[in-house]
């Protein structure tokens, strides 16, 4: 939808560059209208996917076993489900614009924030599992190579984090301006140093033997990445080299590129890659923690249902007559959040403004900064929880 070739077809739709009934805005910049159309089209595509999965979220509430008639819709009727999805998609493109884009923007903000938290849960689980597995290999094989590997990646992640901090100060701050950016970078750097120190404290090591600097370095690097994404949405041209600014002669990109509309900038591309990697991670791997498996539908054989697997013609299949292996409803809800996160990533978190332009807002900045703080607090909780709740099993 963001490609130039689709623009000519989008111009035929009723909501294209309309200010009101019976009027069409003649913009001075053809590029501006095309970019605006692409973003509105992405909003409608992701509205269709989110609406489709939300429909199944409601339909699958309280499905406890495959004996429930609704379970058949989860595992079958693919032709009709694709038909419903296509119908919703076509209908979404004929929704009058009005305030649709503005309202749907805030739905995207909330959904993307929640999905970022899910990514953080996966990242923390990945870091803990990685450290635990390599330490186990080092003890089992009595080899220093595994310790060297842990040290190498820990050093690499911290080095990349330091480089990221330096680049953020260089490109997203000014000596006498950009005070918000300076505060965000400095505060997140301080918080990352604090959790790194906490992770190697003797009491933490006694209660959580597998905790270490590897996990802290992964969380630190991801926090710097989220900080970068947040600063790329600061609505101040002096503090944001990626900012798209509207002038009298159209929409331009602040910087040496001049009159060029650039939507696929570095933050969007890297954010999309991280999203794809997280999706692949939860698809091919089972976690060491049952809670994460239940959350992300990655548990191969839940202990409660081990006896329900049957062998037929040399192939195993799950028998869910006594209980489902994962929450159908929550699975679809995660896909709703993923649809909203993709929408915000592809549109750089820009919001349709009152002048019918895509404008950057402080809302996107604060959502991403708060997500980075939530991730740090979540990781901190995994460190201190065994000390605060000694009677609970955290193995």
PDB file of C-alpha atoms in Angstrom, residues 244-357:
ATOM      1  CA  UNK A 244       8.837  14.954   7.954  1.00  0.00           C
ATOM      2  CA  UNK A 245       7.981  18.649   7.896  1.00  0.00           C
ATOM      3  CA  UNK A 246       5.314  20.400   5.832  1.00  0.00           C
ATOM      4  CA  UNK A 247       6.292  23.625   4.103  1.00  0.00           C
ATOM      5  CA  UNK A 248       4.479  25.773   1.570  1.00  0.00           C
ATOM      6  CA  UNK A 249       5.767  23.713  -1.322  1.00  0.00           C
ATOM      7  CA  UNK A 250       4.766  20.300   0.060  1.00  0.00           C
ATOM      8  CA  UNK A 251       6.018  17.652   2.408  1.00  0.00           C
ATOM      9  CA  UNK A 252       9.789  17.414   2.706  1.00  0.00           C
ATOM     10  CA  UNK A 253      12.201  15.408   4.760  1.00  0.00           C
ATOM     11  CA  UNK A 254      14.281  17.514   7.107  1.00  0.00           C
ATOM     12  CA  UNK A 255      17.858  16.948   6.053  1.00  0.00           C
ATOM     13  CA  UNK A 256      20.113  16.973   3.018  1.00  0.00           C
ATOM     14  CA  UNK A 257      17.732  14.842   0.938  1.00  0.00           C
ATOM     15  CA  UNK A 258      15.608  17.908   0.178  1.00  0.00           C
ATOM     16  CA  UNK A 259      12.222  17.421  -1.432  1.00  0.00           C
ATOM     17  CA  UNK A 260      11.969  13.696  -0.881  1.00  0.00           C
ATOM     18  CA  UNK A 261       9.311  11.879   1.104  1.00  0.00           C
ATOM     19  CA  UNK A 262      11.030   9.012   2.866  1.00  0.00           C
ATOM     20  CA  UNK A 263       8.747   6.739   4.868  1.00  0.00           C
ATOM     21  CA  UNK A 264      11.033   3.687   5.027  1.00  0.00           C
ATOM     22  CA  UNK A 265      13.617   5.202   7.322  1.00  0.00           C
ATOM     23  CA  UNK A 266      16.069   3.280   9.511  1.00  0.00           C
ATOM     24  CA  UNK A 267      13.903   3.099  12.689  1.00  0.00           C
ATOM     25  CA  UNK A 268      10.969   1.592  10.761  1.00  0.00           C
ATOM     26  CA  UNK A 269      13.124  -0.957   8.964  1.00  0.00           C
ATOM     27  CA  UNK A 270      14.913  -2.104  12.134  1.00  0.00           C
ATOM     28  CA  UNK A 271      11.616  -2.197  14.044  1.00  0.00           C
ATOM     29  CA  UNK A 272      10.101  -4.401  11.362  1.00  0.00           C
ATOM     30  CA  UNK A 273      13.118  -6.738  11.472  1.00  0.00           C
ATOM     31  CA  UNK A 274      12.819  -7.058  15.262  1.00  0.00           C
ATOM     32  CA  UNK A 275       9.117  -7.855  14.862  1.00  0.00           C
ATOM     33  CA  UNK A 276       9.878 -10.600  12.320  1.00  0.00           C
ATOM     34  CA  UNK A 277      12.625 -12.077  14.506  1.00  0.00           C
ATOM     35  CA  UNK A 278      10.286 -12.196  17.513  1.00  0.00           C
ATOM     36  CA  UNK A 279       7.643 -13.889  15.379  1.00  0.00           C
ATOM     37  CA  UNK A 280      10.140 -16.502  14.174  1.00  0.00           C
ATOM     38  CA  UNK A 281      11.414 -16.982  17.727  1.00  0.00           C
ATOM     39  CA  UNK A 282       7.990 -17.826  19.133  1.00  0.00           C
ATOM     40  CA  UNK A 283       7.226 -20.059  16.134  1.00  0.00           C
ATOM     41  CA  UNK A 284      10.227 -22.400  16.234  1.00  0.00           C
ATOM     42  CA  UNK A 285      11.081 -22.573  19.915  1.00  0.00           C
ATOM     43  CA  UNK A 286       9.502 -23.734  23.147  1.00  0.00           C
ATOM     44  CA  UNK A 287      10.342 -21.795  26.268  1.00  0.00           C
ATOM     45  CA  UNK A 288      11.676 -23.247  29.490  1.00  0.00           C
ATOM     46  CA  UNK A 289       8.826 -21.509  31.323  1.00  0.00           C
ATOM     47  CA  UNK A 290       5.274 -22.843  31.055  1.00  0.00           C
ATOM     48  CA  UNK A 291       3.796 -19.360  31.538  1.00  0.00           C
ATOM     49  CA  UNK A 292       5.554 -18.085  28.413  1.00  0.00           C
ATOM     50  CA  UNK A 293       4.505 -21.170  26.459  1.00  0.00           C
ATOM     51  CA  UNK A 294       0.877 -20.741  27.454  1.00  0.00           C
ATOM     52  CA  UNK A 295       1.024 -17.048  26.601  1.00  0.00           C
ATOM     53  CA  UNK A 296       2.580 -17.407  23.142  1.00  0.00           C
ATOM     54  CA  UNK A 297       1.247 -20.837  22.098  1.00  0.00           C
ATOM     55  CA  UNK A 298       4.674 -22.467  21.928  1.00  0.00           C
ATOM     56  CA  UNK A 299       4.305 -25.408  24.328  1.00  0.00           C
ATOM     57  CA  UNK A 300       4.872 -28.645  22.489  1.00  0.00           C
ATOM     58  CA  UNK A 301       3.184 -30.922  24.991  1.00  0.00           C
ATOM     59  CA  UNK A 302       1.724 -29.381  28.163  1.00  0.00           C
ATOM     60  CA  UNK A 303       2.240 -31.586  31.210  1.00  0.00           C
ATOM     61  CA  UNK A 304      -1.485 -31.592  31.968  1.00  0.00           C
ATOM     62  CA  UNK A 305      -2.214 -33.085  28.559  1.00  0.00           C
ATOM     63  CA  UNK A 306       0.721 -35.421  28.059  1.00  0.00           C
ATOM     64  CA  UNK A 307      -1.578 -38.423  28.251  1.00  0.00           C
ATOM     65  CA  UNK A 308      -3.906 -37.072  25.594  1.00  0.00           C
ATOM     66  CA  UNK A 309      -1.481 -37.302  22.688  1.00  0.00           C
ATOM     67  CA  UNK A 310      -2.195 -40.216  20.406  1.00  0.00           C
ATOM     68  CA  UNK A 311      -0.174 -41.909  17.691  1.00  0.00           C
ATOM     69  CA  UNK A 312      -1.895 -42.537  14.364  1.00  0.00           C
ATOM     70  CA  UNK A 313      -0.142 -43.740  11.187  1.00  0.00           C
ATOM     71  CA  UNK A 314       3.206 -42.694  12.606  1.00  0.00           C
ATOM     72  CA  UNK A 315       2.074 -39.105  13.193  1.00  0.00           C
ATOM     73  CA  UNK A 316       1.196 -37.481  16.487  1.00  0.00           C
ATOM     74  CA  UNK A 317      -1.738 -35.169  16.922  1.00  0.00           C
ATOM     75  CA  UNK A 318      -3.090 -33.300  19.936  1.00  0.00           C
ATOM     76  CA  UNK A 319      -6.343 -34.550  21.402  1.00  0.00           C
ATOM     77  CA  UNK A 320      -7.993 -31.554  23.066  1.00  0.00           C
ATOM     78  CA  UNK A 321     -11.187 -33.286  24.152  1.00  0.00           C
ATOM     79  CA  UNK A 322     -10.232 -32.919  27.806  1.00  0.00           C
ATOM     80  CA  UNK A 323      -8.771 -29.420  27.515  1.00  0.00           C
ATOM     81  CA  UNK A 324      -7.224 -27.046  25.013  1.00  0.00           C
ATOM     82  CA  UNK A 325      -3.431 -26.687  24.926  1.00  0.00           C
ATOM     83  CA  UNK A 326      -3.595 -22.886  24.783  1.00  0.00           C
ATOM     84  CA  UNK A 327      -6.134 -20.093  25.073  1.00  0.00           C
ATOM     85  CA  UNK A 328      -7.785 -19.679  21.681  1.00  0.00           C
ATOM     86  CA  UNK A 329      -9.179 -16.288  22.623  1.00  0.00           C
ATOM     87  CA  UNK A 330      -5.907 -14.854  23.927  1.00  0.00           C
ATOM     88  CA  UNK A 331      -4.049 -16.211  20.901  1.00  0.00           C
ATOM     89  CA  UNK A 332      -6.275 -14.178  18.586  1.00  0.00           C
ATOM     90  CA  UNK A 333      -5.993 -11.160  20.874  1.00  0.00           C
ATOM     91  CA  UNK A 334      -2.192 -11.293  20.449  1.00  0.00           C
ATOM     92  CA  UNK A 335      -2.745 -11.225  16.692  1.00  0.00           C
ATOM     93  CA  UNK A 336      -4.960  -8.156  17.104  1.00  0.00           C
ATOM     94  CA  UNK A 337      -2.094  -6.424  18.906  1.00  0.00           C
ATOM     95  CA  UNK A 338       0.374  -7.609  16.256  1.00  0.00           C
ATOM     96  CA  UNK A 339      -1.806  -6.088  13.520  1.00  0.00           C
ATOM     97  CA  UNK A 340      -1.877  -2.755  15.337  1.00  0.00           C
ATOM     98  CA  UNK A 341       1.877  -2.858  15.942  1.00  0.00           C
ATOM     99  CA  UNK A 342       2.553  -3.506  12.250  1.00  0.00           C
ATOM    100  CA  UNK A 343       0.278  -0.580  11.358  1.00  0.00           C
ATOM    101  CA  UNK A 344       2.144   1.833  13.618  1.00  0.00           C
ATOM    102  CA  UNK A 345       5.546   0.551  12.460  1.00  0.00           C
ATOM    103  CA  UNK A 346       4.753   0.919   8.750  1.00  0.00           C
ATOM    104  CA  UNK A 347       3.418   4.444   9.240  1.00  0.00           C
ATOM    105  CA  UNK A 348       6.265   5.579  11.549  1.00  0.00           C
ATOM    106  CA  UNK A 349       3.699   6.341  14.250  1.00  0.00           C
ATOM    107  CA  UNK A 350       2.604   9.444  12.324  1.00  0.00           C
ATOM    108  CA  UNK A 351      -0.911  10.716  12.942  1.00  0.00           C
ATOM    109  CA  UNK A 352      -3.202  12.369  10.368  1.00  0.00           C
ATOM    110  CA  UNK A 353      -3.242  16.039  11.335  1.00  0.00           C
ATOM    111  CA  UNK A 354      -5.901  18.699  11.077  1.00  0.00           C
ATOM    112  CA  UNK A 355      -4.317  19.948   7.830  1.00  0.00           C
ATOM    113  CA  UNK A 356      -4.677  16.490   6.276  1.00  0.00           C
ATOM    114  CA  UNK A 357      -0.963  15.840   6.687  1.00  0.00           C
TER     115      UNK A 357
END
